[in-house]
Amino acid sequence: MKKILGIFMLIAGILIAVTASSATFAYFEADREVHIEMVPDDDELIDLVPLQPYAYINDNGMLVIDLSMQNANYWELFLENLTIGKGVSPDSIYVFEHVFGVSNHLWENVTICMHIEYSGSGAISFFEGEYTNETVGVDELEITILPGETVEIGMIIDSEGLDDGDALSGTLNFDAVLGECDVE
């Protein structure tokens, strides 16, 4: 009798184990914390850093490039008795090196491909690094940024056909993806 009772208990244990292991998982709920700080462009994990006085971080924390008297740095430079302009001349080409930098401070130490695109009025274009006579500015630029690296971006302004008092304005869009940029 003890053997039969032992066999029944063994069979019951096996049935319970099989039944419990074949159950389909249906639901799980957990509350966890997420902390994301909104910071200015120059304090991000991928930084946009002004390198010239006409590039600055505004009150909303965004990078602004402003070659006018509305530039936040204009009056500060004026009060320091520095000779500064109020804009650009008509029918001229200006080259500004090192306007802003894009840096990669991601914690994972990964390479990123940054796509920079300008849309707006006027012939404003951008280039990477130093300007040479062979440098061609583009309104779409892709740059590979290694971990810990800062890539400096310059700007070319062609005011051909514009008159005194005209203005150029537009928007820079930055999109980063993991890995190196495709080389064409």
CSV table of C-alpha atoms in Angstrom, one decimal:
chain,number,residue,atom,x,y,z
A,1,MET,CA,0.0,0.0,0.0
A,2,LYS,CA,2.9,2.4,0.8
A,3,LYS,CA,4.3,1.7,-2.7
A,4,ILE,CA,1.0,2.4,-4.4
A,5,LEU,CA,0.6,5.6,-2.4
A,6,GLY,CA,4.2,6.6,-3.2
A,7,ILE,CA,3.6,6.0,-6.9
A,8,PHE,CA,0.4,8.1,-6.9
A,9,MET,CA,2.3,10.9,-5.1
A,10,LEU,CA,5.1,10.7,-7.7
A,11,ILE,CA,2.6,10.8,-10.6
A,12,ALA,CA,0.7,13.7,-9.0
A,13,GLY,CA,4.0,15.6,-8.5
A,14,ILE,CA,5.0,15.0,-12.2
A,15,LEU,CA,1.5,16.2,-13.4
A,16,ILE,CA,1.7,19.4,-11.2
A,17,ALA,CA,5.3,20.1,-12.6
A,18,VAL,CA,4.2,19.5,-16.2
A,19,THR,CA,1.1,21.6,-15.8
A,20,ALA,CA,3.0,24.5,-14.2
A,21,SER,CA,5.8,24.5,-16.8
A,22,SER,CA,3.4,24.5,-19.8
A,23,ALA,CA,1.5,27.6,-18.7
A,24,THR,CA,1.7,30.6,-21.1
A,25,PHE,CA,3.0,33.9,-19.6
A,26,ALA,CA,0.3,36.4,-19.8
A,27,TYR,CA,1.2,39.6,-17.9
A,28,PHE,CA,3.8,41.4,-15.8
A,29,GLU,CA,3.7,45.0,-14.5
A,30,ALA,CA,6.5,46.9,-12.8
A,31,ASP,CA,7.1,50.6,-12.1
A,32,ARG,CA,10.6,51.9,-12.6
A,33,GLU,CA,12.2,55.4,-12.6
A,34,VAL,CA,13.5,57.2,-15.7
A,35,HIS,CA,15.5,60.4,-15.3
A,36,ILE,CA,16.3,62.5,-18.4
A,37,GLU,CA,17.5,66.1,-17.9
A,38,MET,CA,16.9,68.7,-20.6
A,39,VAL,CA,20.1,70.6,-21.0
A,40,PRO,CA,21.5,73.2,-23.5
A,41,ASP,CA,23.0,72.1,-26.7
A,42,ASP,CA,26.5,72.5,-25.3
A,43,ASP,CA,25.9,70.2,-22.4
A,44,GLU,CA,24.4,67.2,-24.3
A,45,LEU,CA,25.9,63.8,-24.8
A,46,ILE,CA,26.2,64.9,-28.4
A,47,ASP,CA,27.2,68.5,-28.0
A,48,LEU,CA,26.7,71.5,-30.3
A,49,VAL,CA,29.3,73.9,-29.1
A,50,PRO,CA,29.6,77.5,-30.3
A,51,LEU,CA,33.2,78.3,-31.3
A,52,GLN,CA,32.8,81.9,-32.5
A,53,PRO,CA,31.0,85.0,-31.0
A,54,TYR,CA,28.3,84.9,-33.7
A,55,ALA,CA,27.4,81.4,-32.6
A,56,TYR,CA,25.8,81.1,-29.1
A,57,ILE,CA,23.4,79.1,-27.0
A,58,ASN,CA,20.1,81.0,-26.5
A,59,ASP,CA,17.9,81.1,-23.5
A,60,ASN,CA,16.1,77.9,-24.7
A,61,GLY,CA,19.4,76.1,-24.7
A,62,MET,CA,19.6,75.9,-28.5
A,63,LEU,CA,22.5,76.7,-30.8
A,64,VAL,CA,22.0,79.9,-32.8
A,65,ILE,CA,24.2,81.4,-35.5
A,66,ASP,CA,23.4,85.2,-35.7
A,67,LEU,CA,25.5,87.7,-37.8
A,68,SER,CA,23.4,90.7,-36.8
A,69,MET,CA,22.9,93.2,-33.9
A,70,GLN,CA,20.3,90.8,-32.4
A,71,ASN,CA,23.1,88.4,-31.5
A,72,ALA,CA,23.3,88.0,-27.7
A,73,ASN,CA,27.1,88.6,-27.8
A,74,TYR,CA,26.9,91.8,-30.0
A,75,TRP,CA,26.6,94.4,-27.2
A,76,GLU,CA,29.0,92.6,-24.9
A,77,LEU,CA,31.7,92.7,-27.7
A,78,PHE,CA,30.7,96.3,-28.5
A,79,LEU,CA,31.2,97.3,-24.8
A,80,GLU,CA,34.6,95.8,-24.9
A,81,ASN,CA,35.4,98.2,-27.7
A,82,LEU,CA,35.8,95.5,-30.3
A,83,THR,CA,35.0,96.5,-33.8
A,84,ILE,CA,32.2,94.2,-34.9
A,85,GLY,CA,30.0,94.2,-38.0
A,86,LYS,CA,26.2,94.3,-38.2
A,87,GLY,CA,25.9,91.7,-41.0
A,88,VAL,CA,27.3,90.9,-44.4
A,89,SER,CA,27.7,92.9,-47.5
A,90,PRO,CA,25.6,92.4,-50.6
A,91,ASP,CA,27.1,90.5,-53.6
A,92,SER,CA,29.9,89.0,-51.5
A,93,ILE,CA,31.1,85.6,-50.4
A,94,TYR,CA,32.1,85.1,-46.8
A,95,VAL,CA,33.9,82.1,-45.3
A,96,PHE,CA,33.7,81.5,-41.6
A,97,GLU,CA,35.9,78.7,-40.2
A,98,HIS,CA,35.1,77.0,-36.9
A,99,VAL,CA,31.6,78.4,-36.4
A,100,PHE,CA,30.5,75.6,-34.1
A,101,GLY,CA,31.6,72.1,-33.1
A,102,VAL,CA,29.8,68.8,-32.9
A,103,SER,CA,31.2,66.4,-30.3
A,104,ASN,CA,30.5,62.9,-29.2
A,105,HIS,CA,30.4,62.2,-25.4
A,106,LEU,CA,28.2,59.1,-25.5
A,107,TRP,CA,28.9,56.9,-22.5
A,108,GLU,CA,29.1,53.8,-24.7
A,109,ASN,CA,32.2,55.0,-26.5
A,110,VAL,CA,30.7,54.5,-29.9
A,111,THR,CA,31.2,56.2,-33.3
A,112,ILE,CA,28.3,58.2,-34.7
A,113,CYS,CA,27.4,59.6,-38.1
A,114,MET,CA,26.0,63.1,-37.9
A,115,HIS,CA,23.8,64.3,-40.7
A,116,ILE,CA,23.6,68.1,-40.8
A,117,GLU,CA,21.1,69.8,-43.1
A,118,TYR,CA,20.4,73.4,-43.7
A,119,SER,CA,17.0,74.6,-45.0
A,120,GLY,CA,16.1,78.2,-45.5
A,121,SER,CA,16.6,81.3,-47.5
A,122,GLY,CA,19.8,82.3,-49.2
A,123,ALA,CA,23.0,80.5,-50.2
A,124,ILE,CA,24.4,79.4,-46.9
A,125,SER,CA,26.5,76.2,-46.9
A,126,PHE,CA,28.6,74.3,-44.5
A,127,PHE,CA,31.9,72.4,-44.5
A,128,GLU,CA,34.0,70.3,-42.1
A,129,GLY,CA,37.4,71.4,-40.8
A,130,GLU,CA,39.7,74.0,-42.4
A,131,TYR,CA,38.8,76.0,-45.5
A,132,THR,CA,41.0,75.6,-48.6
A,133,ASN,CA,40.4,76.9,-52.1
A,134,GLU,CA,39.2,73.4,-53.0
A,135,THR,CA,36.6,73.4,-50.2
A,136,VAL,CA,33.0,73.2,-51.4
A,137,GLY,CA,30.2,74.1,-49.0
A,138,VAL,CA,27.1,72.0,-49.0
A,139,ASP,CA,23.6,72.3,-47.5
A,140,GLU,CA,23.7,68.7,-46.4
A,141,LEU,CA,26.8,67.4,-44.6
A,142,GLU,CA,27.6,64.0,-43.1
A,143,ILE,CA,30.4,63.6,-40.7
A,144,THR,CA,31.8,60.7,-38.7
A,145,ILE,CA,32.5,61.6,-35.1
A,146,LEU,CA,34.6,59.2,-33.0
A,147,PRO,CA,34.2,58.9,-29.2
A,148,GLY,CA,35.5,61.9,-27.4
A,149,GLU,CA,36.1,63.8,-30.7
A,150,THR,CA,34.8,67.3,-31.6
A,151,VAL,CA,34.4,68.1,-35.3
A,152,GLU,CA,34.5,71.8,-36.2
A,153,ILE,CA,32.0,73.1,-38.8
A,154,GLY,CA,32.5,76.2,-40.9
A,155,MET,CA,30.1,78.2,-43.0
A,156,ILE,CA,30.1,79.9,-46.4
A,157,ILE,CA,27.6,82.8,-47.1
A,158,ASP,CA,27.1,83.9,-50.7
A,159,SER,CA,25.0,87.1,-50.7
A,160,GLU,CA,25.0,87.5,-54.5
A,161,GLY,CA,21.9,89.2,-55.7
A,162,LEU,CA,20.9,90.5,-52.3
A,163,ASP,CA,20.4,94.1,-51.4
A,164,ASP,CA,21.3,96.1,-48.3
A,165,GLY,CA,18.6,95.4,-45.7
A,166,ASP,CA,17.8,91.9,-47.0
A,167,ALA,CA,18.1,89.0,-44.5
A,168,LEU,CA,19.0,85.3,-44.7
A,169,SER,CA,17.5,82.9,-42.3
A,170,GLY,CA,17.0,79.2,-42.0
A,171,THR,CA,17.2,76.1,-39.8
A,172,LEU,CA,19.9,73.6,-39.2
A,173,ASN,CA,18.7,70.0,-38.5
A,174,PHE,CA,21.0,67.5,-36.8
A,175,ASP,CA,20.4,63.7,-37.0
A,176,ALA,CA,22.8,61.2,-35.5
A,177,VAL,CA,23.0,57.4,-36.1
A,178,LEU,CA,25.2,54.8,-34.7
A,179,GLY,CA,28.3,53.9,-36.8
A,180,GLU,CA,30.5,55.6,-39.4
A,181,CYS,CA,29.0,57.6,-42.3
A,182,ASP,CA,28.8,55.8,-45.7
A,183,VAL,CA,31.6,57.0,-48.0
A,184,GLU,CA,30.5,57.6,-51.5
